[in-house]
PDB file of C-alpha atoms in Angstrom:
ATOM      1  CA  MET A   1      -1.362  41.380   0.763  1.00 60.00           C
ATOM      2  CA  ALA A   2      -1.012  39.084   3.754  1.00 74.00           C
ATOM      3  CA  LYS A   3       0.506  35.832   3.509  1.00 87.00           C
ATOM      4  CA  PHE A   4      -2.194  32.645   3.412  1.00 86.00           C
ATOM      5  CA  GLN A   5      -1.961  30.496   6.364  1.00 88.00           C
ATOM      6  CA  PHE A   6      -4.165  27.553   6.280  1.00 88.00           C
ATOM      7  CA  ARG A   7      -5.121  26.818   9.957  1.00 91.00           C
ATOM      8  CA  LEU A   8      -5.432  23.112   9.646  1.00 92.00           C
ATOM      9  CA  GLN A   9      -2.110  22.651   7.738  1.00 92.00           C
ATOM     10  CA  ASN A  10      -0.571  20.763  10.743  1.00 94.00           C
ATOM     11  CA  ILE A  11      -3.240  17.957  10.351  1.00 93.00           C
ATOM     12  CA  LEU A  12      -2.865  17.881   6.654  1.00 92.00           C
ATOM     13  CA  SER A  13       1.146  17.577   7.136  1.00 94.00           C
ATOM     14  CA  VAL A  14       0.110  14.845   9.458  1.00 95.00           C
ATOM     15  CA  LYS A  15      -2.043  13.066   6.975  1.00 95.00           C
ATOM     16  CA  GLU A  16       0.522  13.430   4.146  1.00 95.00           C
ATOM     17  CA  LYS A  17       3.346  11.618   6.551  1.00 96.00           C
ATOM     18  CA  PHE A  18       0.703   8.977   7.177  1.00 96.00           C
ATOM     19  CA  GLU A  19      -0.133   8.386   3.637  1.00 96.00           C
ATOM     20  CA  GLU A  20       3.604   8.107   2.908  1.00 97.00           C
ATOM     21  CA  GLN A  21       4.350   5.709   5.654  1.00 97.00           C
ATOM     22  CA  LYS A  22       1.157   3.481   4.521  1.00 97.00           C
ATOM     23  CA  ARG A  23       2.661   3.544   0.951  1.00 97.00           C
ATOM     24  CA  MET A  24       5.752   2.213   2.312  1.00 98.00           C
ATOM     25  CA  GLU A  25       4.253  -0.384   4.332  1.00 97.00           C
ATOM     26  CA  LEU A  26       2.334  -1.472   1.420  1.00 97.00           C
ATOM     27  CA  SER A  27       5.184  -1.563  -0.607  1.00 97.00           C
ATOM     28  CA  ASN A  28       7.131  -3.680   1.947  1.00 97.00           C
ATOM     29  CA  ALA A  29       3.810  -6.152   2.204  1.00 97.00           C
ATOM     30  CA  ASN A  30       4.029  -6.546  -1.531  1.00 97.00           C
ATOM     31  CA  GLN A  31       7.522  -7.539  -1.232  1.00 98.00           C
ATOM     32  CA  LEU A  32       6.913 -10.009   1.317  1.00 97.00           C
ATOM     33  CA  LEU A  33       4.206 -11.553  -0.607  1.00 97.00           C
ATOM     34  CA  GLU A  34       6.337 -11.742  -3.672  1.00 98.00           C
ATOM     35  CA  ILE A  35       9.023 -13.630  -1.760  1.00 98.00           C
ATOM     36  CA  GLU A  36       6.324 -16.074  -0.394  1.00 97.00           C
ATOM     37  CA  GLU A  37       4.859 -16.713  -3.574  1.00 97.00           C
ATOM     38  CA  ARG A  38       8.172 -17.564  -4.876  1.00 98.00           C
ATOM     39  CA  ARG A  39       9.041 -20.094  -2.165  1.00 97.00           C
ATOM     40  CA  LEU A  40       5.627 -21.637  -2.663  1.00 97.00           C
ATOM     41  CA  THR A  41       6.562 -21.919  -6.404  1.00 97.00           C
ATOM     42  CA  GLN A  42       9.964 -23.279  -5.417  1.00 97.00           C
ATOM     43  CA  LEU A  43       8.352 -25.738  -2.838  1.00 96.00           C
ATOM     44  CA  ILE A  44       5.687 -27.356  -5.262  1.00 96.00           C
ATOM     45  CA  THR A  45       8.533 -27.635  -7.714  1.00 96.00           C
ATOM     46  CA  LEU A  46      10.614 -29.602  -5.313  1.00 94.00           C
ATOM     47  CA  ARG A  47       7.322 -31.708  -4.347  1.00 93.00           C
ATOM     48  CA  ASP A  48       6.659 -32.220  -8.182  1.00 93.00           C
ATOM     49  CA  ASN A  49      10.360 -33.348  -8.878  1.00 93.00           C
ATOM     50  CA  ASN A  50      10.073 -35.761  -5.810  1.00 89.00           C
ATOM     51  CA  ASN A  51       6.877 -37.436  -7.280  1.00 89.00           C
ATOM     52  CA  ASN A  52       8.620 -37.570 -10.946  1.00 90.00           C
ATOM     53  CA  LEU A  53      11.531 -39.091  -9.485  1.00 86.00           C
ATOM     54  CA  TYR A  54       9.288 -41.502  -7.616  1.00 86.00           C
ATOM     55  CA  LYS A  55       7.349 -42.415 -10.820  1.00 85.00           C
ATOM     56  CA  LYS A  56      10.455 -42.949 -12.532  1.00 84.00           C
ATOM     57  CA  MET A  57      12.113 -45.467  -9.751  1.00 82.00           C
ATOM     58  CA  VAL A  58       8.881 -47.313  -9.656  1.00 80.00           C
ATOM     59  CA  SER A  59       9.080 -48.202 -13.480  1.00 79.00           C
ATOM     60  CA  ASP A  60      12.918 -49.336 -12.205  1.00 78.00           C
ATOM     61  CA  ARG A  61      13.618 -51.859  -9.483  1.00 78.00           C
ATOM     62  CA  ILE A  62      12.381 -50.003  -6.029  1.00 81.00           C
ATOM     63  CA  THR A  63      13.162 -51.131  -2.578  1.00 84.00           C
ATOM     64  CA  VAL A  64      10.541 -51.034   0.436  1.00 86.00           C
ATOM     65  CA  LYS A  65      12.763 -48.522   2.119  1.00 88.00           C
ATOM     66  CA  ASP A  66      13.008 -46.215  -1.109  1.00 85.00           C
ATOM     67  CA  ILE A  67       8.743 -46.387  -1.175  1.00 86.00           C
ATOM     68  CA  ARG A  68       8.850 -45.532   2.463  1.00 91.00           C
ATOM     69  CA  ASP A  69      11.702 -42.824   1.898  1.00 90.00           C
ATOM     70  CA  PHE A  70       9.614 -41.179  -1.016  1.00 89.00           C
ATOM     71  CA  GLY A  71       6.329 -41.377   0.981  1.00 89.00           C
ATOM     72  CA  GLU A  72       7.644 -39.497   3.934  1.00 93.00           C
ATOM     73  CA  LYS A  73       9.414 -36.963   1.544  1.00 92.00           C
ATOM     74  CA  ASN A  74       5.802 -36.458  -0.513  1.00 91.00           C
ATOM     75  CA  LYS A  75       4.100 -36.127   3.094  1.00 94.00           C
ATOM     76  CA  TYR A  76       6.958 -33.606   4.237  1.00 95.00           C
ATOM     77  CA  TYR A  77       6.406 -31.246   0.925  1.00 94.00           C
ATOM     78  CA  THR A  78       2.759 -31.537   0.918  1.00 94.00           C
ATOM     79  CA  ASN A  79       2.459 -30.358   4.645  1.00 96.00           C
ATOM     80  CA  VAL A  80       5.009 -27.562   3.716  1.00 96.00           C
ATOM     81  CA  VAL A  81       3.136 -26.643   0.589  1.00 96.00           C
ATOM     82  CA  LEU A  82       0.004 -26.537   2.572  1.00 97.00           C
ATOM     83  CA  GLU A  83       1.672 -24.235   5.297  1.00 97.00           C
ATOM     84  CA  GLN A  84       3.394 -22.194   2.610  1.00 97.00           C
ATOM     85  CA  ASN A  85      -0.087 -21.664   0.969  1.00 97.00           C
ATOM     86  CA  ILE A  86      -1.473 -20.199   4.490  1.00 98.00           C
ATOM     87  CA  THR A  87       1.520 -17.862   4.589  1.00 97.00           C
ATOM     88  CA  VAL A  88       0.838 -16.882   1.424  1.00 97.00           C
ATOM     89  CA  THR A  89      -2.973 -16.347   2.024  1.00 97.00           C
ATOM     90  CA  LYS A  90      -1.832 -14.272   5.162  1.00 97.00           C
ATOM     91  CA  ALA A  91       0.584 -12.149   3.331  1.00 97.00           C
ATOM     92  CA  ASN A  92      -2.162 -11.555   0.816  1.00 97.00           C
ATOM     93  CA  SER A  93      -4.470 -10.402   3.376  1.00 97.00           C
ATOM     94  CA  ARG A  94      -1.902  -8.221   5.054  1.00 97.00           C
ATOM     95  CA  VAL A  95      -1.533  -6.358   1.552  1.00 97.00           C
ATOM     96  CA  GLU A  96      -5.338  -5.927   1.161  1.00 98.00           C
ATOM     97  CA  SER A  97      -5.718  -4.630   4.712  1.00 97.00           C
ATOM     98  CA  ILE A  98      -2.623  -2.096   3.784  1.00 97.00           C
ATOM     99  CA  ARG A  99      -4.092  -1.268   0.807  1.00 97.00           C
ATOM    100  CA  ASP A 100      -7.559  -0.544   2.570  1.00 97.00           C
ATOM    101  CA  GLU A 101      -5.834   1.696   4.997  1.00 96.00           C
ATOM    102  CA  LEU A 102      -4.083   3.455   2.388  1.00 97.00           C
ATOM    103  CA  LYS A 103      -7.297   4.305   0.602  1.00 97.00           C
ATOM    104  CA  GLU A 104      -8.657   5.637   3.567  1.00 96.00           C
ATOM    105  CA  ALA A 105      -5.464   7.979   4.390  1.00 96.00           C
ATOM    106  CA  LEU A 106      -5.647   9.165   0.942  1.00 96.00           C
ATOM    107  CA  ILE A 107      -9.500  10.091   1.129  1.00 96.00           C
ATOM    108  CA  GLU A 108      -8.693  11.869   4.764  1.00 95.00           C
ATOM    109  CA  LYS A 109      -5.780  13.759   2.854  1.00 96.00           C
ATOM    110  CA  LYS A 110      -8.067  14.670  -0.164  1.00 96.00           C
ATOM    111  CA  MET A 111     -10.545  15.940   2.230  1.00 96.00           C
ATOM    112  CA  TYR A 112      -7.908  18.115   4.054  1.00 96.00           C
ATOM    113  CA  GLU A 113      -6.410  19.481   0.648  1.00 96.00           C
ATOM    114  CA  LYS A 114      -9.859  20.418  -0.508  1.00 96.00           C
ATOM    115  CA  LEU A 115     -10.705  22.511   2.795  1.00 95.00           C
ATOM    116  CA  LYS A 116      -7.184  23.952   1.844  1.00 95.00           C
ATOM    117  CA  GLU A 117      -8.246  24.706  -1.497  1.00 96.00           C
ATOM    118  CA  ASN A 118     -11.490  26.050  -0.177  1.00 95.00           C
ATOM    119  CA  ALA A 119      -9.842  28.162   2.479  1.00 94.00           C
ATOM    120  CA  TYR A 120      -7.324  29.667  -0.239  1.00 95.00           C
ATOM    121  CA  GLU A 121     -10.355  30.686  -2.650  1.00 94.00           C
ATOM    122  CA  GLU A 122     -11.963  32.360   0.484  1.00 94.00           C
ATOM    123  CA  TYR A 123      -8.736  34.227   1.395  1.00 93.00           C
ATOM    124  CA  TYR A 124      -8.147  35.106  -2.226  1.00 93.00           C
ATOM    125  CA  LYS A 125     -11.631  36.537  -2.658  1.00 94.00           C
ATOM    126  CA  GLU A 126     -11.250  38.685   0.720  1.00 92.00           C
ATOM    127  CA  GLU A 127      -7.779  40.121  -0.562  1.00 92.00           C
ATOM    128  CA  CYS A 128      -9.464  40.965  -3.412  1.00 92.00           C
ATOM    129  CA  LYS A 129     -12.244  42.770  -1.884  1.00 93.00           C
ATOM    130  CA  GLU A 130      -9.597  44.560   0.419  1.00 89.00           C
ATOM    131  CA  GLU A 131      -7.709  45.601  -2.601  1.00 90.00           C
ATOM    132  CA  GLN A 132     -10.677  46.753  -4.485  1.00 91.00           C
ATOM    133  CA  LYS A 133     -11.592  48.732  -1.300  1.00 89.00           C
ATOM    134  CA  HIS A 134      -8.244  50.270  -1.214  1.00 87.00           C
ATOM    135  CA  LEU A 135      -8.234  51.276  -4.592  1.00 86.00           C
ATOM    136  CA  ASP A 136     -11.815  52.725  -4.438  1.00 83.00           C
ATOM    137  CA  GLU A 137     -10.387  54.671  -1.319  1.00 83.00           C
ATOM    138  CA  ILE A 138      -7.438  56.123  -3.562  1.00 82.00           C
ATOM    139  CA  VAL A 139      -9.611  57.082  -6.574  1.00 80.00           C
ATOM    140  CA  SER A 140     -12.506  58.716  -4.239  1.00 79.00           C
ATOM    141  CA  TYR A 141      -9.467  60.623  -2.520  1.00 73.00           C
ATOM    142  CA  LYS A 142      -8.088  61.691  -5.825  1.00 71.00           C
ATOM    143  CA  TYR A 143     -11.690  62.760  -7.029  1.00 70.00           C
ATOM    144  CA  ARG A 144     -12.338  64.705  -4.186  1.00 70.00           C
ATOM    145  CA  LYS A 145      -8.992  66.892  -4.522  1.00 59.00           C
TER     146      LYS A 145
END
């Protein structure tokens, strides 16, 4: 029985490597998204703490300079939170994009795996036919004697 060789094995191997690469990219993108979301949460907490401190100071004595400082801090935190929201949105879009690419890579890999499976089944049928033919020849040879 001859050894089975899938003629598109090189392509299948490339597709498997590509899939693995996309899995790694997705993992990295998810980690980056998680980091950016944590940073956003921290910034929101800082902004809220600043606002709470301002409210507390308003009930006490507060100077015009303090009001100005809190206003500037509030504006700064608001801008930083908005920028971080944009960063999180971009990171989320990247994750979705890579996820779509991974789905496509999986579909292509499965297609080649199915081709390999079909080719192996065909090979196996041919080998069984050859083996049966060989057995028939042996039986007919013995029968003739």
